[in-house]
Amino acid sequence: MKRVLSGVQPTGDIHIGNYVGAMMHFVELQQDHECYFCIVDLHALTVPQDPEELRNKTYELAGIYLAIGLDPEKSTIFVQSQVSAHAELAWLLSCMAYFGELSRMTQFKDKSKGKENVSVGLFTYPVLMAADILLYQADYVPVGNDQKQHLELTRDLAERFNNRFGETFVLPEPLIADVGARIMSLTDPTKKMSKSDADENGRINLLDSPDVVKKKIMRAITDSESVIRYDPENKPGVSNLLSLYSVMSGLSIPDLEKKYEGCGYGILKKDLVDVVNEKLKAIQDMYYGFSRGELEMILRKGREKAEAVAEKTLHDVKSKMGLVMF
Ligand code: ATP
Ligand code: MG
């Protein structure tokens, strides 16, 4: 069975972009793949976090993983920091990654822009991500479009290691959806919807109430043309709403264009509110049913399963690099 790995940071509020770009696909993939889904709390530490909040958000994300339909019997769900092999392999790989190639990462450029004290961890973030993936010998990594460059780096590092020390790592392939891989902010459709965006109205959170969802969608930025047409370049706002509608409903974008021919934006938005709220209700009904004790039990089991696989790869890597093994 082919292996899949992906992760989400336990920071901010999980939004609909995270869901349609990545998490929704986790649920389908677990049916016929060996899946590992982690809560990447070490990645979260690359920017300052409140300790209590980080811990709460870690449980919250575990609950959301289950609420969207991940089945702990089928998928291994765990917390990154609980498997120490991630941090260890990240160090070993960082000794093989080049300063120049990391300097070209656009996420680092975006997240460090204008900031005074940028952590070294934010710079080496992609190396930790490579370690996450390579430890499990993942064949596929379902991610949003923004992670494509980090996946390319992961493949480069794996190939470099294999060439130098002999076949060790599987080269992972990104799985990036045709529609929904880059959901844009509702208030500024030229930038992606993000947990870390200060503008709360730009994103729809999976745990938002129906009223809040309605308010955010009805206020979403569109344009003055008033024609419902998919054209991301000239009509980024409306095109973003159509992408969201398409993935949430299963209707294709051309079908939606036909359905709303001659209609105004208000009608499209109103229908999208209903489609989104219906989906979120199902997730929220599940989410509020888990106790912290239940979540801990699932994460503990996940850690054991993940650790067994990760330790095996780490042992092989250390041995090949010449570290003493006894
Ligand atoms: P942050 O702003 O803190 O980086 P984020 O919203 O980018 O938060 P991550 O935890 O970094 O969330 O990413 C989790 C997954 O969601 C990744 O696979 C990422 O590619 C995907 N993703 C993030 N934002 C979007 C988006 N706007 N559209 C589609 N997929 C997205
Ligand atoms: Mg991100």
XYZ file of C-alpha atoms and ligand atoms in Angstrom:
358
model
C 0.000 0.000 0.000
C 1.316 3.473 -0.885
C 2.113 5.783 2.020
C 0.736 9.261 2.611
C 1.896 11.921 5.067
C 0.670 15.432 5.723
C 0.460 17.896 8.590
C -1.290 21.049 9.735
C 0.017 23.619 12.242
C -1.963 23.953 15.496
C -2.040 27.729 15.272
C -4.879 30.192 14.801
C -8.180 28.878 13.521
C -8.387 26.066 10.994
C -10.111 27.538 7.955
C -11.915 26.384 4.892
C -8.766 26.841 2.764
C -6.947 24.277 4.935
C -9.959 22.020 4.549
C -10.492 22.103 0.784
C -6.793 22.471 -0.065
C -5.562 19.599 2.072
C -7.615 18.073 4.890
C -10.633 17.053 2.818
C -8.323 14.897 0.716
C -6.869 13.191 3.803
C -10.276 11.630 4.366
C -10.466 10.143 0.853
C -6.853 8.956 0.888
C -7.182 6.974 4.126
C -9.488 4.483 2.356
C -6.726 2.917 0.281
C -3.396 4.278 1.564
C -1.287 3.869 4.685
C -1.760 7.358 6.126
C 0.132 9.447 8.689
C -1.378 12.798 9.674
C 0.453 14.926 12.159
C -0.192 18.058 14.133
C 2.985 19.974 13.456
C 3.508 21.842 16.708
C 7.271 22.210 16.170
C 6.492 24.160 13.000
C 4.151 26.365 15.021
C 7.092 27.384 17.238
C 8.837 29.099 14.317
C 6.833 32.218 15.263
C 6.104 33.255 18.890
C 3.256 31.285 20.526
C 1.508 31.552 23.856
C 2.277 28.179 25.563
C -1.209 27.574 26.965
C -2.855 28.551 23.683
C -0.540 26.272 21.678
C -1.459 23.298 23.858
C -5.191 24.032 23.536
C -4.922 24.466 19.783
C -3.149 21.106 19.544
C -6.142 19.353 21.122
C -8.497 21.437 19.006
C -6.807 20.310 15.795
C -6.899 16.673 16.937
C -10.669 17.080 17.416
C -11.022 18.673 13.976
C -9.058 15.834 12.337
C -11.580 13.375 13.777
C -14.574 15.613 13.057
C -13.806 15.884 9.321
C -13.797 12.098 9.135
C -10.283 10.818 9.860
C -10.566 7.363 11.369
C -7.836 6.497 13.928
C -8.247 2.832 12.963
C -7.249 3.661 9.395
C -4.948 6.678 9.830
C -2.120 7.303 12.273
C -2.865 10.645 13.927
C -0.108 12.080 16.133
C 1.669 15.154 17.467
C 5.001 15.926 15.781
C 6.881 16.935 18.959
C 6.005 13.590 20.575
C 8.117 11.708 18.030
C 11.621 13.011 18.659
C 12.943 11.546 15.402
C 11.451 14.578 13.561
C 13.728 17.076 15.302
C 16.696 14.720 15.047
C 16.375 14.041 11.322
C 15.802 17.751 10.732
C 19.260 18.437 12.190
C 20.915 15.751 10.083
C 19.227 17.053 6.913
C 20.020 20.664 7.767
C 23.689 19.716 7.515
C 23.009 18.741 3.893
C 20.716 21.632 2.929
C 22.275 24.727 1.393
C 21.843 28.231 2.726
C 21.246 29.436 -0.843
C 18.382 27.056 -1.598
C 16.605 27.862 1.677
C 17.017 31.585 0.934
C 14.902 31.090 -2.194
C 11.847 29.793 -0.320
C 8.949 32.193 -0.904
C 7.128 31.278 2.333
C 10.175 32.445 4.313
C 10.336 35.660 2.304
C 6.603 36.317 2.849
C 6.562 35.474 6.549
C 9.759 37.363 7.411
C 8.996 40.482 5.362
C 9.086 43.624 7.480
C 9.780 41.700 10.719
C 12.757 42.569 12.867
C 13.487 39.434 14.878
C 12.971 36.483 12.558
C 13.815 33.106 14.108
C 16.361 30.734 12.589
C 13.582 28.129 12.882
C 11.429 30.037 10.391
C 14.338 29.908 7.951
C 14.954 26.165 8.417
C 11.213 25.299 8.515
C 11.353 23.514 5.115
C 14.088 21.173 6.385
C 11.903 20.096 9.310
C 9.082 19.568 6.840
C 11.367 17.401 4.703
C 12.196 15.348 7.808
C 8.462 14.902 8.583
C 7.873 13.439 5.142
C 11.046 11.417 4.617
C 10.899 9.677 8.027
C 7.757 7.843 6.896
C 9.005 7.120 3.363
C 5.836 8.812 2.107
C 4.928 8.322 -1.557
C 2.348 11.114 -1.560
C 1.926 14.389 0.312
C -1.508 16.064 -0.025
C -0.980 19.826 0.403
C -2.216 23.186 -0.798
C -0.478 24.917 -3.674
C 1.623 27.098 -1.310
C 3.637 24.043 -0.217
C 4.758 23.026 -3.717
C 8.166 24.679 -3.396
C 8.828 22.979 -0.030
C 7.985 19.608 -1.588
C 10.500 20.247 -4.375
C 13.145 20.973 -1.740
C 12.213 17.756 0.083
C 12.774 15.784 -3.119
C 16.103 17.543 -3.726
C 17.309 16.727 -0.198
C 16.182 13.102 -0.491
C 17.928 12.722 -3.822
C 21.106 14.377 -2.514
C 21.165 12.016 0.444
C 20.490 8.939 -1.711
C 23.258 9.901 -4.148
C 25.779 10.415 -1.381
C 24.923 7.576 1.011
C 22.991 5.060 -1.121
C 19.247 4.434 -1.594
C 17.562 5.507 1.646
C 14.584 7.768 1.035
C 11.505 7.422 -1.164
C 11.080 10.554 -3.307
C 7.656 11.940 -2.330
C 5.179 13.412 -4.784
C 2.883 16.304 -3.880
C -0.858 15.781 -4.374
C -2.270 19.178 -5.255
C -5.950 19.419 -6.199
C -7.069 21.010 -9.490
C -9.694 23.147 -7.754
C -9.352 24.562 -4.239
C -5.575 24.219 -3.821
C -5.275 27.955 -3.247
C -8.311 29.526 -1.636
C -7.908 33.279 -1.436
C -8.737 35.731 1.361
C -12.353 36.960 1.218
C -11.242 40.519 1.936
C -8.204 40.536 -0.364
C -8.453 37.919 -3.129
C -4.882 38.599 -4.245
C -3.466 36.801 -1.175
C -4.156 33.314 0.140
C -6.522 32.633 3.022
C -4.246 32.095 6.054
C -4.502 31.284 9.733
C -1.831 33.857 10.450
C -3.614 36.696 8.601
C -4.621 39.374 11.126
C -7.835 40.056 9.198
C -10.370 37.647 10.720
C -12.956 38.494 8.013
C -10.675 37.152 5.296
C -11.192 33.528 6.302
C -14.035 31.170 7.149
C -13.055 29.032 10.121
C -14.320 25.465 10.365
C -15.742 26.275 13.809
C -17.459 29.563 12.779
C -21.190 29.853 13.607
C -23.702 30.057 10.703
C -24.233 33.780 11.329
C -20.544 34.548 11.176
C -20.154 32.517 7.957
C -23.060 34.451 6.439
C -21.590 37.815 7.406
C -18.151 36.955 6.010
C -19.396 35.567 2.680
C -21.943 38.345 2.071
C -19.170 40.921 2.629
C -16.597 39.150 0.460
C -14.891 41.437 -2.050
C -16.050 40.936 -5.661
C -15.950 43.425 -8.545
C -18.231 45.940 -10.258
C -18.932 43.910 -13.422
C -21.714 41.791 -11.922
C -21.197 38.783 -14.232
C -20.594 35.350 -12.695
C -17.614 34.053 -14.632
C -14.472 32.125 -13.579
C -11.538 34.376 -14.438
C -8.968 34.423 -11.595
C -6.864 37.097 -13.252
C -9.547 39.712 -13.863
C -12.184 38.564 -11.359
C -10.238 37.062 -8.427
C -13.008 37.576 -5.842
C -15.835 35.912 -7.779
C -13.512 33.175 -9.051
C -12.530 32.393 -5.462
C -16.194 32.074 -4.467
C -16.803 29.788 -7.459
C -13.824 27.568 -6.486
C -15.110 27.282 -2.932
C -18.636 26.553 -4.138
C -17.377 23.923 -6.566
C -15.337 21.914 -4.025
C -17.955 22.208 -1.309
C -20.841 21.129 -3.555
C -19.199 18.775 -6.054
C -20.601 20.835 -8.975
C -18.078 21.769 -11.657
C -17.195 25.421 -12.287
C -18.739 25.436 -15.831
C -21.946 24.006 -14.332
C -21.991 26.777 -11.739
C -21.422 29.438 -14.420
C -24.420 28.052 -16.304
C -26.566 27.812 -13.163
C -25.921 31.467 -12.282
C -26.073 32.941 -15.797
C -27.769 36.332 -15.595
C -27.833 36.293 -11.757
C -26.244 38.874 -9.469
C -23.492 38.217 -6.933
C -25.973 38.374 -4.041
C -27.708 35.154 -5.136
C -24.424 33.303 -5.632
C -23.255 34.396 -2.183
C -26.526 33.449 -0.492
C -26.417 29.935 -1.975
C -22.746 29.573 -1.055
C -23.586 30.468 2.560
C -26.051 27.538 2.638
C -23.601 25.089 1.032
C -20.795 26.048 3.437
C -22.996 26.054 6.537
C -24.398 22.631 5.745
C -20.878 21.187 5.494
C -19.652 22.995 8.624
C -22.648 21.838 10.653
C -21.741 18.199 10.040
C -18.131 18.874 11.111
C -19.116 20.907 14.179
C -21.665 18.321 15.368
C -18.872 15.749 15.421
C -16.248 18.096 16.852
C -18.048 18.940 20.063
C -18.491 15.258 20.929
C -14.872 14.416 21.871
C -13.439 14.673 25.376
C -9.800 15.559 26.036
C -9.285 12.061 27.450
C -10.492 10.441 24.221
C -8.255 12.677 22.137
C -5.232 11.839 24.299
C -5.866 8.127 23.919
C -5.956 8.431 20.115
C -2.827 10.614 20.037
C -0.972 8.207 22.329
C -1.747 5.274 20.061
C -0.763 7.380 17.055
C 2.560 8.299 18.636
C 3.435 4.634 19.193
C 2.671 3.675 15.603
C 4.471 6.707 14.156
C 7.505 6.251 16.386
C 8.081 2.668 15.236
C 8.277 3.716 11.573
C 10.218 6.933 12.186
C 12.855 5.323 14.433
C 13.629 2.729 11.782
C 14.374 5.382 9.145
C 16.346 7.515 11.594
C 18.498 4.543 12.614
C 19.317 3.817 8.982
C 20.195 7.479 8.289
C 22.461 7.819 11.345
C 24.253 4.632 10.519
C 24.832 5.678 6.894
C 26.126 9.107 7.956
C 28.784 7.516 10.159
C 27.406 8.045 13.670
C 28.325 5.317 16.142
C 25.539 2.811 16.653
C 25.574 0.623 19.769
P -0.167 29.855 8.508
O -0.636 31.185 8.014
O 0.041 29.804 10.000
O 0.992 29.291 7.727
P -1.949 28.217 6.961
O -3.357 28.660 6.790
O -1.022 28.411 5.818
O -1.404 28.887 8.287
P -0.816 25.592 7.487
O -0.977 24.859 8.773
O 0.481 26.267 7.209
O -1.998 26.679 7.400
O -1.146 24.614 6.277
C -1.922 23.434 6.405
C -2.312 22.930 5.033
O -3.306 23.791 4.445
C -1.154 22.889 4.024
O -1.297 21.719 3.224
C -1.377 24.112 3.178
O -0.831 23.982 1.882
C -2.896 24.170 3.139
N -3.382 25.534 2.915
C -3.087 26.613 3.679
N -3.729 27.702 3.207
C -4.442 27.300 2.112
C -5.311 27.975 1.192
N -5.549 29.263 1.300
N -5.887 27.244 0.191
C -5.636 25.913 0.080
N -4.822 25.222 0.914
C -4.227 25.901 1.916
Mg 1.048 27.938 6.048
